[in-house]
Coordinates of C-alpha atoms in Angstrom, one line a residue:
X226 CA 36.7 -81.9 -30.5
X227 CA 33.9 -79.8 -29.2
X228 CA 34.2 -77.7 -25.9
X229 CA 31.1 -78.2 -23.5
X230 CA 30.8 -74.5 -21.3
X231 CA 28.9 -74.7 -18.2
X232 CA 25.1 -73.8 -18.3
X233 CA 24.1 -70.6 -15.8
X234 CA 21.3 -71.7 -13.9
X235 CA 18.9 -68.3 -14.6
X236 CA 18.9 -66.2 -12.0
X237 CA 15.5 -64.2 -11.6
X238 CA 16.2 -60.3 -11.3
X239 CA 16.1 -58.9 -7.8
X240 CA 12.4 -57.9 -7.1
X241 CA 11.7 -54.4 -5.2
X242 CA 9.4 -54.4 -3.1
X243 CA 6.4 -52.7 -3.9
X244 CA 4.9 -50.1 -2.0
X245 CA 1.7 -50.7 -0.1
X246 CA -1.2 -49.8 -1.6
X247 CA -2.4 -47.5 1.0
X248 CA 1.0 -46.0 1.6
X249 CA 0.8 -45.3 -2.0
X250 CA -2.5 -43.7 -2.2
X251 CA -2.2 -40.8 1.0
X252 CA 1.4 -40.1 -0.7
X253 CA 0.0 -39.3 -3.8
X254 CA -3.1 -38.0 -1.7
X255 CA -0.3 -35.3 0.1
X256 CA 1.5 -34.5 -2.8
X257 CA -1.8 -33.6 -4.2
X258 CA -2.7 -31.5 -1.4
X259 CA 0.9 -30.1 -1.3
X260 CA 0.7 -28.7 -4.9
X261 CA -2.9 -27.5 -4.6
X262 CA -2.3 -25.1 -1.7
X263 CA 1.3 -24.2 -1.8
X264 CA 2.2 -24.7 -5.2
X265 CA -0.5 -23.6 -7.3
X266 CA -2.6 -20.5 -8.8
X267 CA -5.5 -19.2 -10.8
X268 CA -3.6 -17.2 -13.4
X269 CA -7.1 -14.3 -12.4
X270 CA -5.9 -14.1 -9.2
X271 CA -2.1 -13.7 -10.5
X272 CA -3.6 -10.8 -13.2
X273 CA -5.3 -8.9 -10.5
X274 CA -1.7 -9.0 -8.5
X275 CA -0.3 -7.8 -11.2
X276 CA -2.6 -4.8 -11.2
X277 CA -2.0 -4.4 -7.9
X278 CA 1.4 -4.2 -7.8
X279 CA 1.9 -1.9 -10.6
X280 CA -0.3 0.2 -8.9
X281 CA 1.5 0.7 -5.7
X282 CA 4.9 0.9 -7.7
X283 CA 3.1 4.1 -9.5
X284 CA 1.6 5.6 -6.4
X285 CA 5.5 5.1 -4.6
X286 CA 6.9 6.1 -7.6
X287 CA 4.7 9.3 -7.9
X288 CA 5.2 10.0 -4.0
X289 CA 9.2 9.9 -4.4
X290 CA 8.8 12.2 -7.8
X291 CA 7.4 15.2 -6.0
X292 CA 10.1 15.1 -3.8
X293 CA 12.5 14.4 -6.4
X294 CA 15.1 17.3 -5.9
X295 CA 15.4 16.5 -2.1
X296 CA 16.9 12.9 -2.3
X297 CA 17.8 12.1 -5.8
X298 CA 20.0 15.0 -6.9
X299 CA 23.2 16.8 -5.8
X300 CA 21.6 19.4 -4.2
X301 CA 19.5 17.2 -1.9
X302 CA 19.9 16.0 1.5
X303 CA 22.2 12.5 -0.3
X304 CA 24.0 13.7 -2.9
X305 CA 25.5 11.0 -5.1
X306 CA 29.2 11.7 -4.3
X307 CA 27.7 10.9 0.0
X308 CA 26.9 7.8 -1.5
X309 CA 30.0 6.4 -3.1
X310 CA 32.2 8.0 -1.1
X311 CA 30.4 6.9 2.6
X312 CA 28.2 4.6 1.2
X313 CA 26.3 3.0 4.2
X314 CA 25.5 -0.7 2.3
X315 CA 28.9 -2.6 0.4
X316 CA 26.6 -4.0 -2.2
X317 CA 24.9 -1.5 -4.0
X318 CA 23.8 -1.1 -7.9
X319 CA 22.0 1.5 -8.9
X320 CA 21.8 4.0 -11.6
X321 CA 20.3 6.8 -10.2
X322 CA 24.0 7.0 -8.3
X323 CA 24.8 8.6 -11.4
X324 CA 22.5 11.2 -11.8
X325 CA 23.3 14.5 -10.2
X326 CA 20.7 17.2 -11.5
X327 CA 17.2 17.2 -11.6
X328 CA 16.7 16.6 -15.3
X329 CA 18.4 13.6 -15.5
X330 CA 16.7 12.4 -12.9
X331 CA 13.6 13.1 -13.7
X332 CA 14.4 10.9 -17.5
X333 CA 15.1 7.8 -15.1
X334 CA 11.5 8.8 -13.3
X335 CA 10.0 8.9 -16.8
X336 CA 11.3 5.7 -18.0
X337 CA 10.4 4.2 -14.8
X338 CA 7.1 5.6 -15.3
X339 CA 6.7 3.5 -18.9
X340 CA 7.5 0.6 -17.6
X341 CA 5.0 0.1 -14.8
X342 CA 2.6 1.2 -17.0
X343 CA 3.8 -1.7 -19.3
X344 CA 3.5 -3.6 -16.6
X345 CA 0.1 -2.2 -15.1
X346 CA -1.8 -3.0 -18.7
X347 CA 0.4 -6.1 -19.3
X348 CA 1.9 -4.8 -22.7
X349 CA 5.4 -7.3 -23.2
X350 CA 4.2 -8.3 -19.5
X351 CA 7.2 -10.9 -19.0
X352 CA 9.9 -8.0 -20.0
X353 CA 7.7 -5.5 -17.8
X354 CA 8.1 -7.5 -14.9
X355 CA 11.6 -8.0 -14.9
X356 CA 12.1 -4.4 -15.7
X357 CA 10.0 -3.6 -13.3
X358 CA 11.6 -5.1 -10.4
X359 CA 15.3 -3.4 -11.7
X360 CA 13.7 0.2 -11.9
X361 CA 12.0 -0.5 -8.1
X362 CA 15.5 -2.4 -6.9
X363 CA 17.1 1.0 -8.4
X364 CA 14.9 3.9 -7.3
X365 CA 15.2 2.1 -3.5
X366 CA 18.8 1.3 -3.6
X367 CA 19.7 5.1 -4.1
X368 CA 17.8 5.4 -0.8
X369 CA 18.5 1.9 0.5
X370 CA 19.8 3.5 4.4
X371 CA 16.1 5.2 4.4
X372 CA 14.1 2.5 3.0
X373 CA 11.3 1.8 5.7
X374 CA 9.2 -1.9 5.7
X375 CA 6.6 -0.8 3.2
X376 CA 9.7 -0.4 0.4
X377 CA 10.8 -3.8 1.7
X378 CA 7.6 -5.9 1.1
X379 CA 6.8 -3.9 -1.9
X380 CA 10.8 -4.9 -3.6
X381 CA 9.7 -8.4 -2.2
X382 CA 6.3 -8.9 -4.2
X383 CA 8.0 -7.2 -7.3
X384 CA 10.8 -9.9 -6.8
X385 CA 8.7 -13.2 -6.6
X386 CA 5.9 -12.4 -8.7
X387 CA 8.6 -12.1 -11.3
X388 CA 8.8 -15.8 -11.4
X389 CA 5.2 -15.9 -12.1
X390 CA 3.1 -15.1 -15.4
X391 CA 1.1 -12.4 -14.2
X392 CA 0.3 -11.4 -18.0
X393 CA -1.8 -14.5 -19.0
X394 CA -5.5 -12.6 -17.7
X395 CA -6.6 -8.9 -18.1
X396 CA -3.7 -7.6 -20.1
X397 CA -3.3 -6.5 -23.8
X398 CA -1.0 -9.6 -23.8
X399 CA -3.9 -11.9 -23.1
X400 CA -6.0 -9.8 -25.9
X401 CA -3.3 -9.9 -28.5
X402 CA -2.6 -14.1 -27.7
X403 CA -6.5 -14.6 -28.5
X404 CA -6.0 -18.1 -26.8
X405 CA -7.3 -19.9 -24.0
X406 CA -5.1 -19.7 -21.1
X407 CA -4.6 -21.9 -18.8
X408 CA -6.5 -22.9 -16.2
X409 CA -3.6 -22.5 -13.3
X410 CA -0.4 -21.5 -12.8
X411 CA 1.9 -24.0 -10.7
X412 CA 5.4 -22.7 -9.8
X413 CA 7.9 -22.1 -6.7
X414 CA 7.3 -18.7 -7.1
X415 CA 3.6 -19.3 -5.2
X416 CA 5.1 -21.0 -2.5
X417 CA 7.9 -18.4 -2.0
X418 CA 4.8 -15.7 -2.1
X419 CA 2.7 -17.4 0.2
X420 CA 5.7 -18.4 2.7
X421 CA 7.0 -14.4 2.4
X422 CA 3.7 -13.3 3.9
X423 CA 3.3 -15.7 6.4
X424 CA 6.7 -15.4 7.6
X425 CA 6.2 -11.6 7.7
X426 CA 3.4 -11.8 10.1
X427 CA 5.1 -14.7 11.9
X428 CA 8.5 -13.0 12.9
X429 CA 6.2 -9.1 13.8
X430 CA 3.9 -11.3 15.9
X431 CA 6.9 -13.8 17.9
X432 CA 8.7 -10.3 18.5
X433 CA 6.1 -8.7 20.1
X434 CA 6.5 -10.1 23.4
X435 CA 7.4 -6.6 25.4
X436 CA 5.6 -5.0 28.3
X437 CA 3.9 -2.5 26.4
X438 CA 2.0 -5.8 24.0
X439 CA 1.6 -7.9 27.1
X440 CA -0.5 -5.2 29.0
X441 CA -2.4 -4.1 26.5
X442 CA -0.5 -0.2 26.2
X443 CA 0.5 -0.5 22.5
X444 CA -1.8 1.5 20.8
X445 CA -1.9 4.2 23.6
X446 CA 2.0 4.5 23.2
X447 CA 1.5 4.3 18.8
X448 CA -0.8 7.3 19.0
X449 CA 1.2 9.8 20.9
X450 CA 4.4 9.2 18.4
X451 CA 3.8 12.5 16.8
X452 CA 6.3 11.8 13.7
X453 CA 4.0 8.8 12.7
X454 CA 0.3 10.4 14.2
X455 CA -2.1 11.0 11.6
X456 CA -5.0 13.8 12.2
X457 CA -7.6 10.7 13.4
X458 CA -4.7 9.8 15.4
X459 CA -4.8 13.0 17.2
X460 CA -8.6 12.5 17.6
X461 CA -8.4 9.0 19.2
X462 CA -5.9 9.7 21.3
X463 CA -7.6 12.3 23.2
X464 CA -10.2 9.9 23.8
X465 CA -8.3 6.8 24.8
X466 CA -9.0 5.1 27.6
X467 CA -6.9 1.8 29.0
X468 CA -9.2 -0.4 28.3
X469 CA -10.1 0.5 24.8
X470 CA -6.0 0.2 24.3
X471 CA -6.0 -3.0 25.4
X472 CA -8.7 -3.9 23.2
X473 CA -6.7 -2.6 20.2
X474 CA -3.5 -3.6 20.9
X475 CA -4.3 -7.7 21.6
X476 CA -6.9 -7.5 18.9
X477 CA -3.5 -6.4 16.1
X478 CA -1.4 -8.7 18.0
X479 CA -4.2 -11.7 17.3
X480 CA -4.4 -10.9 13.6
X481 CA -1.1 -11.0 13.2
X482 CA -1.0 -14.4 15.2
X483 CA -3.3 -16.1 13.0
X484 CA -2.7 -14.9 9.5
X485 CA 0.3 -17.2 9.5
X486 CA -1.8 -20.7 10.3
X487 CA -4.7 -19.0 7.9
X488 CA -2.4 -18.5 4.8
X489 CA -0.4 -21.7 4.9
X490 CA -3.1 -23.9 5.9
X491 CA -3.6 -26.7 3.9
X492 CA -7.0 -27.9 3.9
X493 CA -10.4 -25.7 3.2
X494 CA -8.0 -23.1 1.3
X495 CA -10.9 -21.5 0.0
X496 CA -11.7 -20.1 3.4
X497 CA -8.8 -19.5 5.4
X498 CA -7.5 -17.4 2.5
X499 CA -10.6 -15.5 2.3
X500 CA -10.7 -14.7 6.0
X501 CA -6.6 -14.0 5.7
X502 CA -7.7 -11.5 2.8
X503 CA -10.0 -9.6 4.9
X504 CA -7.5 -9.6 8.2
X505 CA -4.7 -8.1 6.1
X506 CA -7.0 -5.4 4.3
X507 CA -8.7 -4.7 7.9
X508 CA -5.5 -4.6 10.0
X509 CA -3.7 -2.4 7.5
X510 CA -6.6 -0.1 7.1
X511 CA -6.3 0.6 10.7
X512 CA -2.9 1.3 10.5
X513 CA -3.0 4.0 7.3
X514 CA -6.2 5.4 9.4
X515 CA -3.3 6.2 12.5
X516 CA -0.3 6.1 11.3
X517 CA 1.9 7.3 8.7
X518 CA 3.8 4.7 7.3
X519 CA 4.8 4.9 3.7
X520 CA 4.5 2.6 1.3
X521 CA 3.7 -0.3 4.0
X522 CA 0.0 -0.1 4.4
X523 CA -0.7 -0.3 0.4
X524 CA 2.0 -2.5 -0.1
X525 CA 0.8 -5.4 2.1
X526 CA -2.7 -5.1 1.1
X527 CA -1.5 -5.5 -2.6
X528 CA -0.3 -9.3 -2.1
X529 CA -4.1 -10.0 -1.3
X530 CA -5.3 -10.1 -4.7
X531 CA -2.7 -13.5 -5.3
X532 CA -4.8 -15.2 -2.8
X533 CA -8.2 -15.2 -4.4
X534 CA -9.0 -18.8 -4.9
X535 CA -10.3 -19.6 -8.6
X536 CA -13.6 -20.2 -7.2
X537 CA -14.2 -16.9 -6.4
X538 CA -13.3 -15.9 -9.9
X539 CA -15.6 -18.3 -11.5
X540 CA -18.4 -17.1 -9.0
X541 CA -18.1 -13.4 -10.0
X542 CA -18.0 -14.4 -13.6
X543 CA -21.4 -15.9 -13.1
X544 CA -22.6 -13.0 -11.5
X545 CA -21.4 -10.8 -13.9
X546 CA -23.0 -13.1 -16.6
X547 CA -26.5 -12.8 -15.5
X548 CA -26.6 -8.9 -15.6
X549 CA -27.5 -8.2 -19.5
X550 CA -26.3 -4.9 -19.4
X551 CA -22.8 -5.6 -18.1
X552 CA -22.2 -8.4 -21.0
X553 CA -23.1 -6.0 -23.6
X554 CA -20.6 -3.5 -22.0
X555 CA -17.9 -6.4 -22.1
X556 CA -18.5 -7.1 -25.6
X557 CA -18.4 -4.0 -26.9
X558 CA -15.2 -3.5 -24.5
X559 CA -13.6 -6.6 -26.1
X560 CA -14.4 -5.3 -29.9
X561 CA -13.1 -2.1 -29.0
X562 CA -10.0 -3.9 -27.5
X563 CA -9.6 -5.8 -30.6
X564 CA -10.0 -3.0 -32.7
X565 CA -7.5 -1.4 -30.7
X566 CA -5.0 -3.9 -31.3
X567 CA -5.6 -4.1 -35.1
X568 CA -5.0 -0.9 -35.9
X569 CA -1.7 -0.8 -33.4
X570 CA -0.5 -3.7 -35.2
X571 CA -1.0 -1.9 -38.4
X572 CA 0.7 0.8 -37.0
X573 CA 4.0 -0.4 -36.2
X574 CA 3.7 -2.8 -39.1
X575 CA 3.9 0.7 -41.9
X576 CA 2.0 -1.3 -44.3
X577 CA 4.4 -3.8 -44.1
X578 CA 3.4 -7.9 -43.5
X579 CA 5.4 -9.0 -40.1
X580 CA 6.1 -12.5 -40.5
X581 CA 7.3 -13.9 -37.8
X582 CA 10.1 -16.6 -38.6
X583 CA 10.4 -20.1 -36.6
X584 CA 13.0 -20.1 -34.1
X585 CA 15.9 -22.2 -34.7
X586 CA 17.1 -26.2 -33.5
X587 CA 19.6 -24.0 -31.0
X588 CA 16.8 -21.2 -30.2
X589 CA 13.9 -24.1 -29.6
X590 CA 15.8 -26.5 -27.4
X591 CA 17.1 -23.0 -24.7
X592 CA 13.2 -21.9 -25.2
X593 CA 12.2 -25.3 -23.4
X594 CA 14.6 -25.1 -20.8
X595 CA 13.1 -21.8 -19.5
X596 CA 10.4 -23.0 -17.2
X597 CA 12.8 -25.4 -15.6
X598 CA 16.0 -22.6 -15.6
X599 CA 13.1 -20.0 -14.1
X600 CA 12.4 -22.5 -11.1
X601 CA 15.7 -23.1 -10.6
X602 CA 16.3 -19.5 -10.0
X603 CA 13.3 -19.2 -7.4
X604 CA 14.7 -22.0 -5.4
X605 CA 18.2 -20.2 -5.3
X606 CA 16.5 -17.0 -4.6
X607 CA 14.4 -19.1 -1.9
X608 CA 17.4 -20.0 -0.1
X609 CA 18.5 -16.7 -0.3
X610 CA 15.7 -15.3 1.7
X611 CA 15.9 -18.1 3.8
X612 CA 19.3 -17.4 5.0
X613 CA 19.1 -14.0 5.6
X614 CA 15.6 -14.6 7.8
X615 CA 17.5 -17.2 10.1
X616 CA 20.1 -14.9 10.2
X617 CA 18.6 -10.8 10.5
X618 CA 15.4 -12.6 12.7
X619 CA 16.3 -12.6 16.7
X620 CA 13.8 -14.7 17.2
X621 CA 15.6 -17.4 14.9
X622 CA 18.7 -17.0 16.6
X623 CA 17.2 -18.7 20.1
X624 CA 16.7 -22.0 17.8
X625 CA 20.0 -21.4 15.8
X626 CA 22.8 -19.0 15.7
X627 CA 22.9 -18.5 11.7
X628 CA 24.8 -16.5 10.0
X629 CA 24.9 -15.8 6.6
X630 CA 28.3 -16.7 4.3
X631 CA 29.6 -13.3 2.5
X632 CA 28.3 -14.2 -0.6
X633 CA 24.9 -15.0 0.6
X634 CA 25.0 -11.4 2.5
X635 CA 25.8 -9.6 -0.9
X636 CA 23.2 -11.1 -3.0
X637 CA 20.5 -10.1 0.0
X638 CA 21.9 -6.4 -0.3
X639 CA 21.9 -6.1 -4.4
X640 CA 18.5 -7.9 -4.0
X641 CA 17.3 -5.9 -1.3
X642 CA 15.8 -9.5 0.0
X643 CA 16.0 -8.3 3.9
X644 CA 13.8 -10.6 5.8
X645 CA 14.1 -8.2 9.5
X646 CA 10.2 -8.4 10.5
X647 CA 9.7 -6.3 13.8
X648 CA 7.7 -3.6 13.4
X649 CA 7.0 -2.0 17.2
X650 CA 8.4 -5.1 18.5
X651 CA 9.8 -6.1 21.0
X652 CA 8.1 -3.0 22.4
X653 CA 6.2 0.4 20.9
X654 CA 8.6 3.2 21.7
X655 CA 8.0 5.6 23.9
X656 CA 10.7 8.2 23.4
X657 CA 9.4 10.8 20.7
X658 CA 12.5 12.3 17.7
X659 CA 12.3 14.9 15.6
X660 CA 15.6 17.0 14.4
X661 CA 14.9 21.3 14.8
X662 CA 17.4 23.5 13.0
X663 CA 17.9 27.1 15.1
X664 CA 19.4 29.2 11.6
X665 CA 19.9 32.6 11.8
X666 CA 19.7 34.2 8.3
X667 CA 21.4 37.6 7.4
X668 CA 18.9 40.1 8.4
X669 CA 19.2 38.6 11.9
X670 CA 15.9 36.3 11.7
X671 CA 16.0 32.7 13.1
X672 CA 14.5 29.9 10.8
X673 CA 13.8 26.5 10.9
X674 CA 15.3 25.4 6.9
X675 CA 14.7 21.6 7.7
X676 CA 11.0 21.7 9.2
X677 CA 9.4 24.2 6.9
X678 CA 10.2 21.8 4.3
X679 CA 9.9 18.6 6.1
X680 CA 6.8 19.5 8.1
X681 CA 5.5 22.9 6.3
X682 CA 2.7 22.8 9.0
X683 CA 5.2 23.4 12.1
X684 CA 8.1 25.9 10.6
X685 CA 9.3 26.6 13.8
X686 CA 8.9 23.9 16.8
X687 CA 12.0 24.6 18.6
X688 CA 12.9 22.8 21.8
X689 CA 9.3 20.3 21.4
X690 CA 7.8 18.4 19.0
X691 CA 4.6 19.9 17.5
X692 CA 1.6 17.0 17.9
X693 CA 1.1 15.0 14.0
X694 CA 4.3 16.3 12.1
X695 CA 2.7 14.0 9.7
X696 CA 5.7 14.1 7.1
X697 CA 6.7 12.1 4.3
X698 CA 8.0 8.6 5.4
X699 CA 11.5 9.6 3.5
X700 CA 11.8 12.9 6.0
X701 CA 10.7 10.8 9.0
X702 CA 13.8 7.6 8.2
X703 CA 16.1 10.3 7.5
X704 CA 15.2 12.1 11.0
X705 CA 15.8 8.6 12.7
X706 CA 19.3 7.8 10.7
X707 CA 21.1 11.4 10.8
X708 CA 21.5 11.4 14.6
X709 CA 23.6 7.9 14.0
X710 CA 25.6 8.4 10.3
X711 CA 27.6 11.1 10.7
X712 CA 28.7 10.8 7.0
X713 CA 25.4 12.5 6.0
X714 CA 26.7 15.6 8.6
X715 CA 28.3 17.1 5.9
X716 CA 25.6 17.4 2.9
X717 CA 22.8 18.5 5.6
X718 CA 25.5 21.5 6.6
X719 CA 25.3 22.2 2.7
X720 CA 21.6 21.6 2.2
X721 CA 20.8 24.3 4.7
X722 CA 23.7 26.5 3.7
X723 CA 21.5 26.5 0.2
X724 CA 18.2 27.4 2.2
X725 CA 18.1 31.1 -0.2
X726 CA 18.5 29.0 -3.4
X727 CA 14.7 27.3 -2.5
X728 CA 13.4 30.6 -1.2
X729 CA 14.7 32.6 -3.7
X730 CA 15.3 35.8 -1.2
X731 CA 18.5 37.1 -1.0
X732 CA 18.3 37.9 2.7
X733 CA 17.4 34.2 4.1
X734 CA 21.2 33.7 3.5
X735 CA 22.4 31.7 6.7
X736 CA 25.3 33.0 8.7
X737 CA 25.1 30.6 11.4
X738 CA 22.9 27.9 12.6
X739 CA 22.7 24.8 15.1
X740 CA 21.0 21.6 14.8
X741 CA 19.3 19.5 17.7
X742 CA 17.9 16.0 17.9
X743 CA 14.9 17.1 19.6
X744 CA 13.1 14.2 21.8
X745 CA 10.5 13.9 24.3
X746 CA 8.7 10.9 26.3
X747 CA 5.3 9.5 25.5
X748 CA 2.5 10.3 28.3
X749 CA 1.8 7.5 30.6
X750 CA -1.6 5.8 29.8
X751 CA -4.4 8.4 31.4
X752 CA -2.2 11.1 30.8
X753 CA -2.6 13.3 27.3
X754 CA 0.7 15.5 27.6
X755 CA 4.2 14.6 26.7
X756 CA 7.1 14.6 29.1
X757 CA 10.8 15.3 29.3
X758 CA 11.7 17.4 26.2
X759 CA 15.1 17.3 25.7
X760 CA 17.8 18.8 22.8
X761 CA 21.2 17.1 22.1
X762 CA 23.2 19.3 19.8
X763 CA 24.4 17.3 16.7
X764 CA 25.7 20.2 14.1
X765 CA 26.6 23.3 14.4
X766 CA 28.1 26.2 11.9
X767 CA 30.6 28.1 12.2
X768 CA 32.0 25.0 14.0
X769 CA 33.7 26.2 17.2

């Protein structure tokens, strides 16, 4: 007996439906465009960032090193045992919390030193980069509470570019690989750069909507801050007239408007990032030329170099082709280079033959996951940044009222990936601080301890506040922070108390002094002199 089973009728497989073919052709037309201008980058223009970088990482470095004993030992003005005890941030890592005399702080100087040289020539530039942005994120978190926005933008371009291989071009790296690289870079990490620019000129130029910016007194009002004036300064400001102030001041505020359309605009990149370049490296010019401000003015002009478009690369290559006498240099720079590298190899060899052994099946397989484990960290680090600009921008807050989750808030702190952009916004002020010390030593003389070494220029302003104190941008953040963190009361009392230690004469031993926030108003546009000096007493010793 044989069993008959139903026949299935076949059943064709569900068809999609397919995608137009013009729907098709401008998505893959946007994602093209999409990559192009947000997402990718001449590894040149990445090489010369690089450069740039490590260059303003030296010069801050170098800057903080001659002031070294003031603010990164224990007989400075923050003494490690201020910070742990008081500290002003909850989330905090830094080493130099450990060091208390000048020797071992200058060994964490040194080996910062090394590695953005490392980083500067591109020797081991993928380990130089990380360690790079651990020695900036540490010599800045020991100061974090005086850190002004040139420290912030410059932690920010060490932190992205990380993501980026900035050693693939005009490094030893490049010169020992003898290959040819590639001919661009794609990555998150370009679109986080590009975005933290934009965003930076975005939120200072939103803010700006006080009096001061909307009738034109800015500038008049930046010149006549006398902690910030530079000697030009001075020299302008004496000369100022309302109408050249309004000039200035909607001139800035314009730049500043369109450098966020120019750097993220997607079409004709090749222009609107040239004419970005030379808005940032004019705007900030103008500021270093007036004010003193840090690391902020080299710092911002060092993320330029990231947006040269490869066709600017390849059209000073040609140039530099056609000169005879520079391509013999080159080549004879290139032989040297590889002689260099010869004999260094030799060196560390001893004589002995380096082979270098395959990786293993376990080694190979976490090697490829790298690229995709490095973007994943970008886009965490992304949203990171993101949060904490929603949430530390007021602007943001009209659209929505974000705040950031406690976690979120401790990884911006260790990061030091504060996104606050409002620099003389919503106004410029016009209220003048400096902090005077009246110390009367032992042999009856008063003294100034705090302005002969903050502003050697003006040892003894008193009640007013001499015209361009000009001082270090550490000395001016402190001055604006002591009035307000009282913690730091204490170690200024003993800092001054140690006044004979730096002068080294017996009789400048303090027996009493007093210490005044010292403030004054701007003038009024047309005027030249300040008005309303004032003095609020903040410290005094013997306490009564």
């Amino acid at each position: 007996m044989h069993s008959t089973l139903p026949v299935r009728a076949a059943v064709a497989p569900a068809t999609l439906p397919r995608p137009h073919p013009l729907a098709a052709r401008v998505a893959r037309q946007v994602r093209a465009r999409f990559v192009a201008a947000y997402l990718t980058i001449d590894p040149r223009s990445l090489a010369a960032g690089r450069i740039s970088l490590a260059s303003v990482l030296l010069l801050d470095l170098i800057k903080r090193w001659v002031q070294i004993g003031s603010w990164y030992t224990n007989d400075g003005l923050v003494p490690n045992h201020t910070q742990l005890w008081r500290p002003p941030f909850a989330h905090v890592i830094t080493p130099f919390n450990m060091l208390s005399y000048t020797y071992e702080a200058t060994i964490g100087f040194a080996i910062c030193a090394v590695v953005y040289a490392a980083l500067l020539f591109g020797v081991r530039t993928r380990l130089a980069q990380v360690a790079s942005l651990a020695c900036v994120l540490s010599l800045h978190g020991r100061l974090l509470i005086f850190d002004n926005g040139g420290d912030v933008v410059l932690g920010l371009l060490a932190i992205w570019t990380v993501f980026l291989p900035t050693g693939r071009r005009f490094s030893v790296d490049a010169l020992v690989a003898r290959g040819a690289p590639r001919p661009r870079v794609v990555s998150l990490g370009v679109l986080a750069l590009t975005c933290q620019l934009a965003f930076i000129y975005f939120f200072n130029a939103v803010h700006k909507n006080g009096a001061t910016w909307r009738e034109g007194t800015a500038v008049h009002y930046v010149l006549h801050l006398d902690r910030l004036a530079t000697p030009l300064a001075l020299w302008l400001r004496a000369r100022m007239t309302p109408g050249l102030s309004r000039v200035m001041s909607w001139s800035a505020l314009g730049v500043e408007w369109s450098l966020p359309w120019l750097l993220v605009c997607p079409f004709a990149t090749r222009y609107t990032r040239r004419i970005a370049i030379a808005f940032v490296i004019m705007l900030h010019a103008g500021f270093g030329l007036f004010m003193n401000l840090g690391n902020f003015v080299p710092a911002m002009i060092a993320y330029t170099p990231n947006f040269l478009h490869g066709d600017d690369w390849d059209a000073l290559e040609r140039w530099w082709r056609r000169g005879a006498a520079r391509v013999r240099w080159s080549r004879g720079f290139v032989a040297r280079a590889d002689a260099l590298v010869f004999r260094a190899r030799r060196w560390f060899s001893l004589g002995r033959t380096i082979r270098r052994a395959p990786p293993g099946l376990a080694i190979s397989a976490v090697l490829r996951r790298v690229p995709v484990l490095r973007e994943a960290t970008c886009a965490l680090f992304i949203f990171v940044a993101a949060n904490q600009l929603l949430d530390e921008n007021w602007m943001a807050h009209s659209v929505w009222d974000h705040h950031n989750a406690p976690p979120v808030a401790a990884a911006v702190t260790y990061l030091n990936l504060f996104q606050g952009w409002s620099m003389f916004a919503p106004d410029v002020s016009k209220t003048d601080l400096n902090i005077a010390v009246d110390a009367v030593t032992a042999d009856g003389r008063h003294v100034d301890p705090w302005n002969e070494w903050a502003n050697p220029k003006y040892p003894m302003p008193g009640a007013s506040i001499p015209p361009g104190m000009g001082p270090s941008w550490l000395f001016y953040q402190y001055v604006t922070r002591l009035p307000w963190y009282p913690q730091y009361n204490q170690a200024f009392l003993e800092w001054v108390q140690r006044y004979p230690e730096r002068t080294g004469r017996k009789e400048d031993a303090i027996v009493s002094f007093k210490v005044y926030k010292v403030e004054d108003d701007s003038p009024e546009p047309g005027k030249t002199e300040p008005t309303n000096p004032r003095a609020t007493l903040l410290i005094e010793y013997p306490s009564h």
